[in-house]
Coordinates of C-alpha atoms in Angstrom, one line a residue:
M1 CA 0.0 0.0 0.0
A2 CA 2.9 2.4 0.5
K3 CA 3.1 3.3 -3.2
L4 CA -0.6 4.0 -3.6
G5 CA -0.6 7.4 -1.8
T6 CA 1.1 9.5 -4.5
V7 CA -1.3 12.0 -6.0
S8 CA -0.7 12.6 -9.7
F9 CA -2.5 14.3 -12.5
A10 CA -3.0 11.8 -15.3
I11 CA -4.3 12.6 -18.8
R12 CA -4.6 9.6 -21.1
F13 CA -5.3 9.9 -24.9
D14 CA -3.0 7.9 -27.2
P15 CA -0.4 5.7 -25.5
M16 CA 2.4 7.9 -27.0
L17 CA 0.7 11.0 -25.6
T18 CA 0.2 9.6 -22.1
T19 CA 1.1 12.2 -19.5
K20 CA 1.4 12.1 -15.7
M21 CA 2.1 15.6 -14.4
N22 CA 0.9 18.5 -12.4
P23 CA 0.2 20.7 -15.4
R24 CA 0.4 24.0 -13.5
V25 CA 4.0 23.2 -12.3
F26 CA 5.1 21.5 -15.6
W27 CA 4.0 24.3 -17.9
G28 CA 4.5 27.1 -15.4
A29 CA 8.2 26.2 -15.0
S30 CA 8.5 25.7 -18.7
A31 CA 7.0 29.1 -19.4
I32 CA 9.5 30.9 -17.1
I33 CA 12.5 29.1 -18.6
A34 CA 11.2 29.8 -22.1
L35 CA 10.8 33.5 -21.4
L36 CA 14.4 33.8 -20.1
L37 CA 15.8 31.8 -23.1
L38 CA 13.8 33.9 -25.5
V39 CA 15.4 37.1 -24.1
A40 CA 18.8 35.5 -24.5
I41 CA 18.1 34.4 -28.1
V42 CA 16.6 37.6 -29.3
A43 CA 19.1 39.9 -27.7
P44 CA 22.3 38.0 -26.7
G45 CA 24.4 41.0 -26.0
E46 CA 21.8 42.8 -24.0
S47 CA 20.8 39.6 -22.1
D48 CA 24.4 39.1 -21.1
R49 CA 24.5 42.6 -19.6
L50 CA 21.2 42.0 -18.0
F51 CA 22.4 38.8 -16.4
Q52 CA 25.5 40.6 -15.1
S53 CA 23.4 43.4 -13.7
V54 CA 21.1 40.9 -12.0
Q55 CA 24.1 39.2 -10.5
A56 CA 25.5 42.5 -9.2
W57 CA 22.1 43.4 -7.7
V58 CA 21.7 40.0 -6.1
I59 CA 25.2 40.2 -4.6
D60 CA 24.8 43.7 -3.3
T61 CA 21.3 43.2 -1.9
F62 CA 21.2 39.6 -0.9
G63 CA 24.8 38.4 -0.5
W64 CA 24.4 38.6 3.2
L65 CA 21.3 36.3 3.0
Y66 CA 23.2 33.6 1.2
I67 CA 26.0 33.7 3.8
A68 CA 23.8 33.8 6.8
S69 CA 21.4 31.2 5.5
V70 CA 24.1 28.6 4.8
A71 CA 25.6 29.2 8.2
A72 CA 22.2 28.6 9.8
F73 CA 21.8 25.4 7.7
V74 CA 25.1 24.0 9.0
G75 CA 24.1 24.7 12.6
L76 CA 20.6 23.3 12.1
V77 CA 21.9 20.1 10.6
L78 CA 24.2 19.5 13.5
V79 CA 21.5 20.2 16.1
L80 CA 19.1 17.9 14.4
A81 CA 21.7 15.1 14.2
I82 CA 22.9 15.5 17.9
G83 CA 19.6 16.2 19.6
P84 CA 16.6 14.0 20.3
T85 CA 15.4 14.3 16.7
G86 CA 18.4 12.3 15.6
A87 CA 16.7 9.1 16.9
L88 CA 13.7 9.4 14.5
K89 CA 13.5 7.0 11.6
L90 CA 13.1 8.1 8.0
G91 CA 10.1 5.8 7.8
P92 CA 8.0 4.0 10.5
D93 CA 9.8 3.4 13.8
D94 CA 10.2 -0.3 12.9
A95 CA 11.4 0.4 9.3
E96 CA 14.6 -1.4 8.2
P97 CA 17.1 0.3 5.7
D98 CA 16.4 -0.4 2.0
F99 CA 20.2 -0.9 1.4
P100 CA 23.0 -2.5 3.3
Y101 CA 25.2 0.1 5.1
L102 CA 28.3 -0.3 2.8
S103 CA 26.1 -0.1 -0.3
W104 CA 24.4 3.0 1.0
L105 CA 27.8 4.5 1.8
A106 CA 29.0 3.7 -1.7
M107 CA 26.0 5.6 -3.2
L108 CA 26.6 8.6 -1.0
F109 CA 30.2 8.4 -2.1
A110 CA 29.0 8.5 -5.7
A111 CA 26.8 11.5 -5.0
G112 CA 30.0 13.5 -4.2
M113 CA 31.4 12.9 -7.7
G114 CA 30.6 15.1 -10.7
I115 CA 31.7 17.6 -13.3
G116 CA 32.6 20.1 -10.6
L117 CA 35.5 18.0 -9.2
M118 CA 36.9 17.4 -12.7
Y119 CA 36.7 21.1 -13.6
F120 CA 37.8 22.7 -10.3
G121 CA 40.1 19.9 -8.9
V122 CA 43.1 21.7 -10.3
A123 CA 41.7 25.1 -11.4
E124 CA 40.3 26.3 -8.0
P125 CA 43.4 25.7 -5.8
V126 CA 45.7 27.1 -8.4
Q127 CA 43.5 30.1 -9.0
H128 CA 43.4 30.9 -5.2
Y129 CA 47.2 30.3 -5.1
I130 CA 47.7 32.9 -7.9
N131 CA 45.1 35.4 -6.7
P132 CA 44.2 34.8 -3.0
P133 CA 41.5 37.0 -1.5
E134 CA 44.0 38.3 1.0
G135 CA 47.8 38.7 0.8
A136 CA 50.3 38.1 -2.0
G137 CA 49.9 35.3 -4.5
R138 CA 52.3 32.5 -5.5
T139 CA 53.7 32.2 -1.9
F140 CA 53.6 29.3 0.6
D141 CA 51.0 31.2 2.6
A142 CA 48.9 31.6 -0.5
A143 CA 49.2 27.9 -1.1
R144 CA 48.0 27.1 2.4
Q145 CA 45.1 29.6 2.1
A146 CA 44.2 28.2 -1.3
M147 CA 43.6 24.7 0.0
G148 CA 41.7 25.9 3.0
I149 CA 39.4 28.0 0.8
T150 CA 38.8 25.0 -1.5
F151 CA 38.0 22.7 1.4
F152 CA 35.6 25.4 2.7
H153 CA 33.7 25.6 -0.6
Y154 CA 33.4 21.8 -0.9
G155 CA 33.0 20.8 2.8
A156 CA 30.3 20.8 5.4
H157 CA 28.6 23.9 4.1
A158 CA 27.9 22.4 0.7
W159 CA 26.7 19.1 2.1
S160 CA 24.6 20.7 4.8
I161 CA 22.6 22.3 2.0
Y162 CA 22.1 18.9 0.3
A163 CA 21.5 17.1 3.7
L164 CA 18.8 19.6 4.7
V165 CA 16.8 19.3 1.4
G166 CA 17.4 15.5 1.3
L167 CA 16.2 15.2 4.9
S168 CA 13.0 17.2 4.3
L169 CA 12.2 15.0 1.2
A170 CA 13.0 11.8 3.0
F171 CA 11.2 12.6 6.2
F172 CA 7.9 13.7 4.7
A173 CA 7.9 11.0 2.0
H174 CA 9.1 8.0 4.0
R175 CA 7.8 8.8 7.4
K176 CA 4.7 10.8 6.6
G177 CA 3.7 9.1 3.3
L178 CA 3.5 12.4 1.4
P179 CA 4.6 12.8 -2.3
L180 CA 8.4 13.0 -2.9
T181 CA 8.4 16.6 -3.8
L182 CA 9.5 19.9 -2.2
R183 CA 6.0 21.2 -1.4
S184 CA 5.5 18.3 1.0
G185 CA 8.0 19.9 3.4
L186 CA 5.8 22.9 3.8
S187 CA 2.7 20.9 4.9
P188 CA 3.3 21.6 8.7
L189 CA 3.1 25.3 7.8
L190 CA 0.4 25.4 5.1
G191 CA -1.7 22.3 5.7
R192 CA -4.0 21.6 2.8
R193 CA -3.0 24.8 1.1
V194 CA 0.2 23.1 0.2
N195 CA -1.7 21.5 -2.7
G196 CA -2.7 25.0 -4.0
P197 CA -0.9 27.8 -5.8
I198 CA 1.7 28.2 -3.0
G199 CA 2.8 24.6 -3.3
D200 CA 2.9 25.0 -7.1
A201 CA 5.1 28.1 -6.8
V202 CA 7.5 26.1 -4.5
D203 CA 7.9 23.3 -7.0
I204 CA 8.2 25.8 -9.9
F205 CA 11.1 27.6 -8.2
A206 CA 12.7 24.3 -7.4
I207 CA 12.6 23.3 -11.1
W208 CA 13.9 26.7 -12.1
G209 CA 16.8 26.6 -9.8
T210 CA 17.7 23.0 -10.5
A211 CA 17.5 23.5 -14.3
F212 CA 20.0 26.4 -14.2
G213 CA 22.2 24.7 -11.7
I214 CA 22.5 21.6 -13.9
A215 CA 22.9 23.8 -17.0
T216 CA 25.8 25.5 -15.3
S217 CA 27.5 22.1 -14.6
L218 CA 26.9 21.2 -18.3
G219 CA 28.5 24.5 -19.3
F220 CA 31.6 23.7 -17.3
G221 CA 31.7 20.2 -18.7
V222 CA 31.6 21.2 -22.4
S223 CA 34.1 24.0 -21.8
Q224 CA 36.5 21.5 -20.3
M225 CA 35.8 18.9 -23.0
N226 CA 36.5 21.5 -25.7
S227 CA 39.8 22.5 -24.0
G228 CA 40.8 18.9 -23.8
L229 CA 40.1 18.3 -27.5
T230 CA 42.0 21.5 -28.4
Y231 CA 44.9 20.3 -26.3
L232 CA 44.9 16.8 -27.9
L233 CA 43.6 17.3 -31.4
G234 CA 43.8 21.0 -32.1
V235 CA 40.0 21.4 -32.2
P236 CA 39.0 25.1 -32.2
N237 CA 38.0 26.4 -28.8
T238 CA 34.8 28.3 -29.6
A239 CA 31.3 28.7 -28.3
W240 CA 29.9 27.0 -31.4
V241 CA 32.1 24.0 -30.9
Q242 CA 30.9 23.8 -27.3
V243 CA 27.3 24.0 -28.5
G244 CA 28.1 21.1 -30.9
L245 CA 29.4 19.1 -28.0
I246 CA 26.2 19.8 -26.0
V247 CA 24.2 18.5 -29.0
V248 CA 26.3 15.3 -29.2
V249 CA 26.3 14.5 -25.5
M250 CA 22.6 15.5 -25.0
A251 CA 21.8 13.1 -27.9
A252 CA 23.5 10.3 -25.9
A253 CA 21.5 11.3 -22.8
T254 CA 18.3 11.4 -24.7
A255 CA 19.0 8.0 -26.2
S256 CA 19.5 6.6 -22.7
V257 CA 16.1 8.0 -21.7
M258 CA 14.3 6.7 -24.8
S259 CA 15.8 3.2 -24.7
G260 CA 15.2 2.8 -21.0
V261 CA 18.6 1.4 -20.4
G262 CA 18.7 2.3 -16.7
K263 CA 20.9 -0.6 -15.7
G264 CA 23.3 0.3 -18.5
V265 CA 23.6 3.9 -17.5
R266 CA 24.0 2.9 -13.9
R267 CA 26.8 0.5 -14.8
L268 CA 28.4 3.2 -16.9
S269 CA 28.2 5.6 -14.0
E270 CA 29.8 3.0 -11.7
L271 CA 32.6 2.4 -14.3
N272 CA 33.1 6.1 -14.5
L273 CA 33.4 6.4 -10.7
I274 CA 36.0 3.6 -10.7
L275 CA 38.0 5.3 -13.5
A276 CA 37.9 8.6 -11.6
V277 CA 39.2 6.9 -8.5
L278 CA 42.0 5.2 -10.5
L279 CA 42.9 8.6 -12.1
M280 CA 43.2 10.0 -8.6
L281 CA 45.3 7.1 -7.3
F282 CA 47.5 7.5 -10.4
V283 CA 48.2 11.1 -9.5
L284 CA 48.7 10.2 -5.8
V285 CA 51.3 7.5 -6.7
V286 CA 53.3 9.4 -9.4
G287 CA 53.0 12.7 -7.6
P288 CA 54.7 13.7 -4.3
T289 CA 52.9 11.0 -2.3
G290 CA 54.4 11.6 1.1
F291 CA 53.9 15.4 0.8
L292 CA 50.2 14.8 -0.2
F293 CA 49.4 12.8 2.9
K294 CA 51.0 15.4 5.1
A295 CA 49.2 18.2 3.2
L296 CA 45.8 16.4 3.6
V297 CA 46.2 16.5 7.4
Q298 CA 47.4 20.1 7.5
N299 CA 44.7 21.2 5.0
F300 CA 42.0 19.7 7.2
G301 CA 43.4 21.4 10.3
F302 CA 43.6 24.8 8.5
Y303 CA 39.9 24.2 7.4
L304 CA 38.8 23.5 11.0
S305 CA 40.7 26.4 12.5
H306 CA 39.2 28.9 10.0
F307 CA 35.8 27.3 9.9
V308 CA 33.8 30.0 11.8
E309 CA 35.7 32.9 10.4
R310 CA 35.2 31.8 6.8
T311 CA 31.6 30.9 7.4
F312 CA 30.7 34.6 8.2
T313 CA 33.2 36.4 5.9
L314 CA 31.5 38.8 3.5
Y315 CA 34.3 41.4 3.1
A316 CA 31.8 44.0 4.0
Y317 CA 34.5 46.5 5.0
E318 CA 36.6 45.9 1.9
P319 CA 34.3 44.8 -0.9
R320 CA 35.9 42.6 -3.7
A321 CA 34.6 40.8 -6.7
W322 CA 36.2 37.6 -5.4
M323 CA 33.1 36.9 -3.2
A324 CA 30.8 36.9 -6.2
D325 CA 33.1 34.8 -8.3
W326 CA 33.7 32.1 -5.7
T327 CA 31.9 31.8 -2.3
L328 CA 28.6 33.4 -3.3
F329 CA 28.5 31.6 -6.6
Y330 CA 29.2 28.2 -4.9
W331 CA 26.5 28.8 -2.3
A332 CA 24.0 29.6 -5.1
W333 CA 25.2 26.6 -7.1
W334 CA 24.8 24.2 -4.2
I335 CA 21.4 25.6 -3.4
A336 CA 20.3 25.3 -7.0
W337 CA 21.6 21.7 -7.1
S338 CA 20.1 20.7 -3.8
P339 CA 16.7 19.3 -5.1
F340 CA 18.7 17.1 -7.5
V341 CA 21.2 15.7 -5.0
G342 CA 18.7 15.9 -2.1
M343 CA 16.2 13.7 -4.0
F344 CA 18.9 11.2 -4.8
I345 CA 20.0 10.7 -1.2
A346 CA 16.4 10.8 0.0
R347 CA 15.4 7.9 -2.3
I348 CA 18.2 5.7 -1.0
S349 CA 17.9 6.5 2.7
R350 CA 14.6 5.0 3.8
G351 CA 14.9 3.2 7.2
R352 CA 18.0 5.2 8.3
T353 CA 17.8 7.3 11.5
V354 CA 18.0 11.1 11.1
R355 CA 21.4 11.0 13.0
E356 CA 22.8 8.3 10.7
F357 CA 21.5 10.1 7.6
L358 CA 22.9 13.5 8.5
L359 CA 26.3 12.5 9.8
N360 CA 27.1 10.2 6.9
V361 CA 25.8 12.7 4.3
L362 CA 28.1 15.3 5.9
L363 CA 31.2 13.2 6.4
V364 CA 31.4 10.6 3.6
P365 CA 31.2 12.7 0.4
A366 CA 33.1 15.6 1.9
G367 CA 35.8 13.3 3.1
F368 CA 36.4 12.0 -0.4
T369 CA 36.2 15.5 -1.9
F370 CA 38.9 16.6 0.5
L371 CA 41.1 13.8 -0.6
W372 CA 40.5 14.5 -4.3
M373 CA 41.2 18.2 -3.9
T374 CA 44.4 17.6 -2.0
V375 CA 45.7 15.1 -4.6
F376 CA 45.0 17.3 -7.6
G377 CA 45.3 20.8 -6.0
N378 CA 48.4 20.3 -3.9
T379 CA 50.1 18.3 -6.7
A380 CA 49.4 21.1 -9.2
I381 CA 50.7 23.8 -6.8
S382 CA 53.8 21.7 -6.0
L383 CA 54.5 21.1 -9.7
D384 CA 53.9 24.8 -10.5
M385 CA 56.5 25.8 -7.9
G386 CA 59.0 23.3 -9.3
Q387 CA 59.3 21.6 -12.6
A388 CA 56.4 23.3 -14.3
A389 CA 58.0 26.7 -13.6
G390 CA 54.6 28.5 -13.6
A391 CA 53.1 26.8 -16.7
I392 CA 50.1 25.5 -14.8
S393 CA 49.3 28.8 -13.1
N394 CA 49.7 30.7 -16.4
A395 CA 47.3 28.3 -18.1
V396 CA 44.8 28.8 -15.3
S397 CA 45.1 32.6 -15.6
A398 CA 44.4 32.3 -19.3
D399 CA 41.5 29.8 -19.1
L400 CA 40.3 27.7 -16.1
S401 CA 39.0 24.9 -18.3
T402 CA 42.6 24.1 -19.6
A403 CA 44.0 23.7 -16.0
L404 CA 43.5 19.9 -15.8
F405 CA 45.2 19.2 -19.1
Y406 CA 48.3 21.4 -18.5
F407 CA 48.5 19.7 -15.1
L408 CA 48.4 16.2 -16.6
E409 CA 51.1 17.2 -19.1
Q410 CA 53.5 17.4 -16.2
L411 CA 52.9 13.7 -15.4
P412 CA 53.7 10.5 -17.2
G413 CA 51.3 9.3 -19.9
A414 CA 49.7 12.7 -20.5
A415 CA 48.0 11.8 -23.8
F416 CA 46.3 8.8 -22.2
T417 CA 45.3 10.5 -19.0
S418 CA 44.0 13.6 -20.9
G419 CA 41.9 11.3 -23.1
L420 CA 40.6 9.5 -20.0
A421 CA 39.7 12.9 -18.4
I422 CA 37.7 13.9 -21.5
L423 CA 35.8 10.6 -21.4
L424 CA 35.1 11.0 -17.7
V425 CA 33.7 14.5 -18.1
A426 CA 31.5 13.3 -21.1
V427 CA 30.0 10.4 -19.1
F428 CA 29.5 12.7 -16.1
F429 CA 27.7 15.0 -18.5
V430 CA 25.4 12.2 -19.8
T431 CA 24.5 10.9 -16.4
S432 CA 24.0 14.4 -14.9
A433 CA 21.6 15.3 -17.8
D434 CA 19.7 12.0 -17.6
S435 CA 19.4 12.0 -13.8
G436 CA 18.7 15.7 -13.7
A437 CA 15.8 15.3 -16.2
L438 CA 14.4 12.5 -14.0
V439 CA 14.5 14.7 -10.8
I440 CA 12.9 17.7 -12.5
D441 CA 10.2 15.5 -14.1
T442 CA 9.5 14.0 -10.7
I443 CA 9.0 17.4 -9.1
A444 CA 6.9 18.5 -12.1
S445 CA 4.7 15.4 -11.7
G446 CA 3.9 15.8 -8.0
G447 CA 6.3 13.2 -6.8
V448 CA 5.5 10.5 -9.4
D449 CA 8.6 8.7 -10.6
D450 CA 7.1 6.4 -13.2
T451 CA 6.4 9.1 -15.8
P452 CA 6.2 8.6 -19.6
R453 CA 9.6 8.7 -21.3
W454 CA 8.7 11.7 -23.4
Q455 CA 8.5 13.9 -20.3
R456 CA 12.0 13.0 -19.3
V457 CA 13.2 13.6 -22.9
Y458 CA 11.5 17.0 -22.8
W459 CA 13.4 18.1 -19.7
C460 CA 16.6 16.5 -21.0
L461 CA 16.4 18.5 -24.2
L462 CA 15.4 21.7 -22.3
L463 CA 18.5 21.4 -20.1
G464 CA 20.7 21.2 -23.1
L465 CA 18.9 24.2 -24.7
I466 CA 19.5 26.2 -21.5
A467 CA 23.2 25.4 -21.4
A468 CA 23.7 26.1 -25.2
T469 CA 21.7 29.3 -25.2
L470 CA 23.4 30.9 -22.2
L471 CA 26.8 29.9 -23.5
L472 CA 26.1 31.7 -26.8
A473 CA 24.6 34.7 -24.9
G474 CA 27.5 35.2 -22.5
G475 CA 29.5 32.1 -21.9
L476 CA 30.1 30.7 -18.4
G477 CA 29.6 34.2 -16.9
A478 CA 26.0 34.2 -18.0
L479 CA 25.5 30.7 -16.6
Q480 CA 27.0 31.8 -13.3
A481 CA 24.8 34.9 -13.2
A482 CA 21.7 32.9 -14.0
T483 CA 22.5 30.4 -11.3
L484 CA 22.9 33.1 -8.6
A485 CA 19.6 34.7 -9.6
A486 CA 17.7 31.3 -9.8
A487 CA 18.9 30.3 -6.4
L488 CA 17.5 33.4 -4.6
P489 CA 13.9 32.3 -4.4
F490 CA 14.9 28.8 -3.4
V491 CA 17.0 29.9 -0.5
L492 CA 13.8 31.5 0.9
I493 CA 12.0 28.2 0.3
M494 CA 14.8 26.3 2.1
I495 CA 14.3 28.6 5.2
L496 CA 10.6 27.6 5.2
L497 CA 11.4 24.0 4.7
S498 CA 13.7 24.2 7.7
I499 CA 10.9 25.7 9.9
G500 CA 8.4 23.0 8.7
L501 CA 10.9 20.2 9.3
V502 CA 11.8 21.3 12.8
R503 CA 8.2 21.8 13.7
Q504 CA 7.1 18.3 12.5
M505 CA 10.2 16.5 13.9
N506 CA 9.6 18.1 17.3
A507 CA 6.0 17.0 17.2
D508 CA 7.1 13.5 16.4
V509 CA 9.5 13.4 19.3
A510 CA 6.8 14.7 21.6
G511 CA 4.2 12.4 20.3
R512 CA 6.4 9.3 20.6
S513 CA 7.5 10.2 24.1
L514 CA 4.0 10.2 25.4
E515 CA 3.8 6.5 24.5
T516 CA 7.0 5.4 26.1
E517 CA 8.1 5.0 29.7
G518 CA 10.8 7.6 29.1
A519 CA 8.4 10.4 28.8
P520 CA 8.5 13.3 31.3
L521 CA 6.4 12.5 34.4
S522 CA 4.3 15.6 33.8
Q523 CA 3.3 14.5 30.4
Q524 CA 2.5 10.9 31.6
L525 CA 0.3 12.3 34.4
K526 CA -1.5 14.6 32.1
R527 CA -2.5 11.7 29.9
I528 CA -3.5 9.6 33.0
L529 CA -5.4 12.2 35.0
A530 CA -7.1 13.8 32.1
P531 CA -7.8 10.9 29.7
A532 CA -9.8 11.3 26.5
S533 CA -13.6 10.8 26.5
R534 CA -15.7 9.2 23.8
S535 CA -16.6 12.6 22.5
D536 CA -12.9 13.5 22.3
I537 CA -12.2 10.5 20.1
D538 CA -15.2 11.2 17.9
D539 CA -13.9 14.7 17.4
E540 CA -10.4 13.3 16.5
I541 CA -12.0 11.1 13.8
E542 CA -13.9 14.1 12.4
R543 CA -10.9 16.5 12.5
H544 CA -8.1 14.2 11.5
G545 CA -9.3 10.7 10.7
L546 CA -11.8 11.4 8.0
P547 CA -9.7 14.0 6.2
A548 CA -6.8 11.5 6.2
L549 CA -9.0 8.8 4.6
E550 CA -10.3 11.3 2.1
T551 CA -6.7 12.2 1.1
V552 CA -5.8 8.5 0.4
H553 CA -9.2 8.0 -1.3
A554 CA -8.5 11.0 -3.7
A555 CA -5.0 9.6 -4.4
M556 CA -6.5 6.2 -5.2
E557 CA -9.1 7.8 -7.5
A558 CA -6.3 9.7 -9.3
E559 CA -4.6 6.3 -9.9
A560 CA -7.9 4.9 -11.3
A561 CA -8.1 2.5 -8.4
E562 CA -11.4 1.5 -6.9
S563 CA -11.9 2.8 -3.3
E564 CA -14.6 4.1 -1.0
I565 CA -14.8 5.7 2.4
G566 CA -17.6 5.6 4.9
R567 CA -18.7 6.5 8.5
D568 CA -21.2 4.7 10.6
D569 CA -21.8 4.5 14.4
G570 CA -18.5 6.0 15.5
V571 CA -16.4 4.0 13.0
A572 CA -14.8 5.4 9.8
W573 CA -13.3 3.1 7.2
L574 CA -11.5 3.1 3.8
T575 CA -11.9 0.2 1.4
V576 CA -9.6 -0.3 -1.6
R577 CA -10.4 -3.1 -4.1
Q578 CA -7.4 -4.7 -5.8
G579 CA -8.8 -7.4 -8.1
E580 CA -10.1 -10.2 -6.0
R581 CA -8.7 -8.8 -2.8
S582 CA -9.8 -5.8 -0.7
F583 CA -7.8 -3.7 1.7
I584 CA -9.8 -2.3 4.6
Y585 CA -8.6 0.3 7.1
R586 CA -10.9 1.1 10.1
L587 CA -10.8 3.9 12.6
G588 CA -12.8 3.6 15.8
A589 CA -13.0 4.4 19.5
R590 CA -12.1 1.7 22.1
S591 CA -12.5 2.0 25.8
R592 CA -10.4 0.6 28.6
P593 CA -10.3 1.0 32.4
R594 CA -8.4 4.0 33.6
P595 CA -5.1 3.3 35.3
A596 CA -5.5 2.3 39.0
V597 CA -3.3 5.1 40.2
T598 CA -6.1 7.5 39.7
Q599 CA -8.2 5.7 42.3
R600 CA -11.5 6.9 40.7
E601 CA -14.3 4.4 40.8
T602 CA -18.1 4.4 40.3
P603 CA -20.4 3.8 43.3
E604 CA -20.7 0.2 42.1
G605 CA -16.9 -0.2 42.6
R606 CA -16.1 -0.3 38.9
R607 CA -13.2 1.8 37.5
L608 CA -14.1 4.6 35.1
L609 CA -13.2 4.2 31.4
E610 CA -10.8 6.1 29.2
W611 CA -11.1 6.1 25.4
R612 CA -8.5 5.7 22.7
L613 CA -8.5 6.1 18.9
T614 CA -7.5 2.8 17.3
A615 CA -6.8 1.7 13.7
Q616 CA -7.3 -1.9 12.4
T617 CA -6.7 -3.5 9.0
G618 CA -8.6 -6.7 8.2
Q619 CA -10.3 -9.0 10.7
G620 CA -7.3 -10.7 12.2
E621 CA -5.1 -7.8 13.0
R622 CA -5.0 -6.4 16.5
P623 CA -6.1 -2.7 16.7
H624 CA -3.2 -0.3 17.4
D625 CA -3.4 2.9 19.3
I626 CA -3.1 6.1 17.2
T627 CA -4.6 8.6 19.6
G628 CA -3.2 12.1 19.0
F629 CA -2.1 11.3 15.4
T630 CA -2.3 14.2 13.0
R631 CA -3.9 13.9 9.5
D632 CA -0.5 13.3 7.9
Q633 CA 0.5 10.7 10.5
I634 CA -2.8 8.8 9.9
V635 CA -2.1 9.0 6.1
A636 CA 1.3 7.5 6.7
D637 CA -0.1 4.8 8.9
V638 CA -2.6 3.8 6.1
L639 CA 0.2 3.7 3.5
E640 CA 2.4 1.6 5.6
K641 CA -0.2 -1.1 6.0

């Protein structure tokens, strides 16, 4: 029954035209993206200036909001992990994890890999080494600072953003039985209104931010592929060549969507991950191995010692473009990417505790990223100070996308490793586009993940069109500006998601403690000395029980499943017919003697009764107590049966 609660909007005509979407979100997000692309196509020069003006306005007006919000997200994630909420399950209290621990860790590890590490693994540390935000460049102090800043951009702050969105998706989907979409996280704040225009706006902004975040990654990818082909084969490095690469790679991504070769793409992704790790190990072995291990430890120490200072640094007293180009861009990029990565880690984390989820999401991918950045970044800086004699830093100054290939030129087998790097970026490109199209389509379809292929193809092609159009309109600068702007509304949504998540998790902690011996004595006595009456339970059925059954009934009707609800003599029920079988869920009031400690008896010597709201499925199951459950908790209880 757990999969029957997803509400979808289905329109069926011809099988090739079958759709399963929320049309307001699907076409609303498409219209906003189309409008922005139309401006870029009609007036590319003016649109580039517009994007840059918007970026400057966002930085000047809301740069503080990005910094303060991400700092708050880091603190909130740690509090939720360490506090009582950490014991809550992402699912029912008796849920078991869907994947073995090591397999789950491996998937979290895979989530940390991507085009960003390939593009910035050499480019960012070397760029900060040349032009640090403070002090002179090309010094040992600049090298230390460069690695600390790189760790800062890829460490706990980035993964706190992903963890928070992933936790909201996982908590409300797996524990509360709500659709796997961003609006579900606002249900504690909006109630039923979450299914109206406000919820639609949340999902539209999530799609908008995700689309531009992924398009930015694709722009970095084709830029690096073009530079690699120029280095190896002399292919011209132009915007039109990059558009051609987008067409070729997006065609491969579209083919994977059309053919339904999910297993093949997954195996290709796993192979890509293995090859990336082998490339890292190759650099570790042929590079200054001993120095790299020492640098890893010192880099981590530098990162920790400057953690708080960097978290709140805005250069308010000495403004500089460095913040917009690096930290603020990264925070916006991670926020824009958060529905994509968050949905992935939410899908694989059912049955984990909140504490296990948050600590592993924070530590595992960030730990691998620190190793990757140390191996590539410190080796590049070491070579540039020695045998390369400034060649790597000069290449980075000229074009960031060439950094990796000039770096590999300093190591044995440069032609082979450079070709491997181009292949790695291409496959990351394909899998990012394919997976990104799936995530966006899931959001646009109200949490449904078995949508028609044409819908995924639609979003896949649109992602390629966004990347190509913005590259022609203004290059990577336009993509960065669009990402900064697109992330602005979503950072506000993330703040609301945080409030809704905390409110619901605290309610769950309080609700569960009332039913355990470990509850505070005052709470236990309140329940004992002021027990519910029959009228109280009837009121609970009216206020929470029937609306919950109506929600599931509406979901079943949307899926063309036969169901009905009813109410008679203090009992409410939901019946779902599945072929020859029927599923029945009953809500009713049951009485039992009050605890003896109250010492309250009738004149005949009988103890008074207290009433509880119970649920039962079928004739043989023992009724279980759900007194005090909210509508969403009752929905989740139905779906788990």
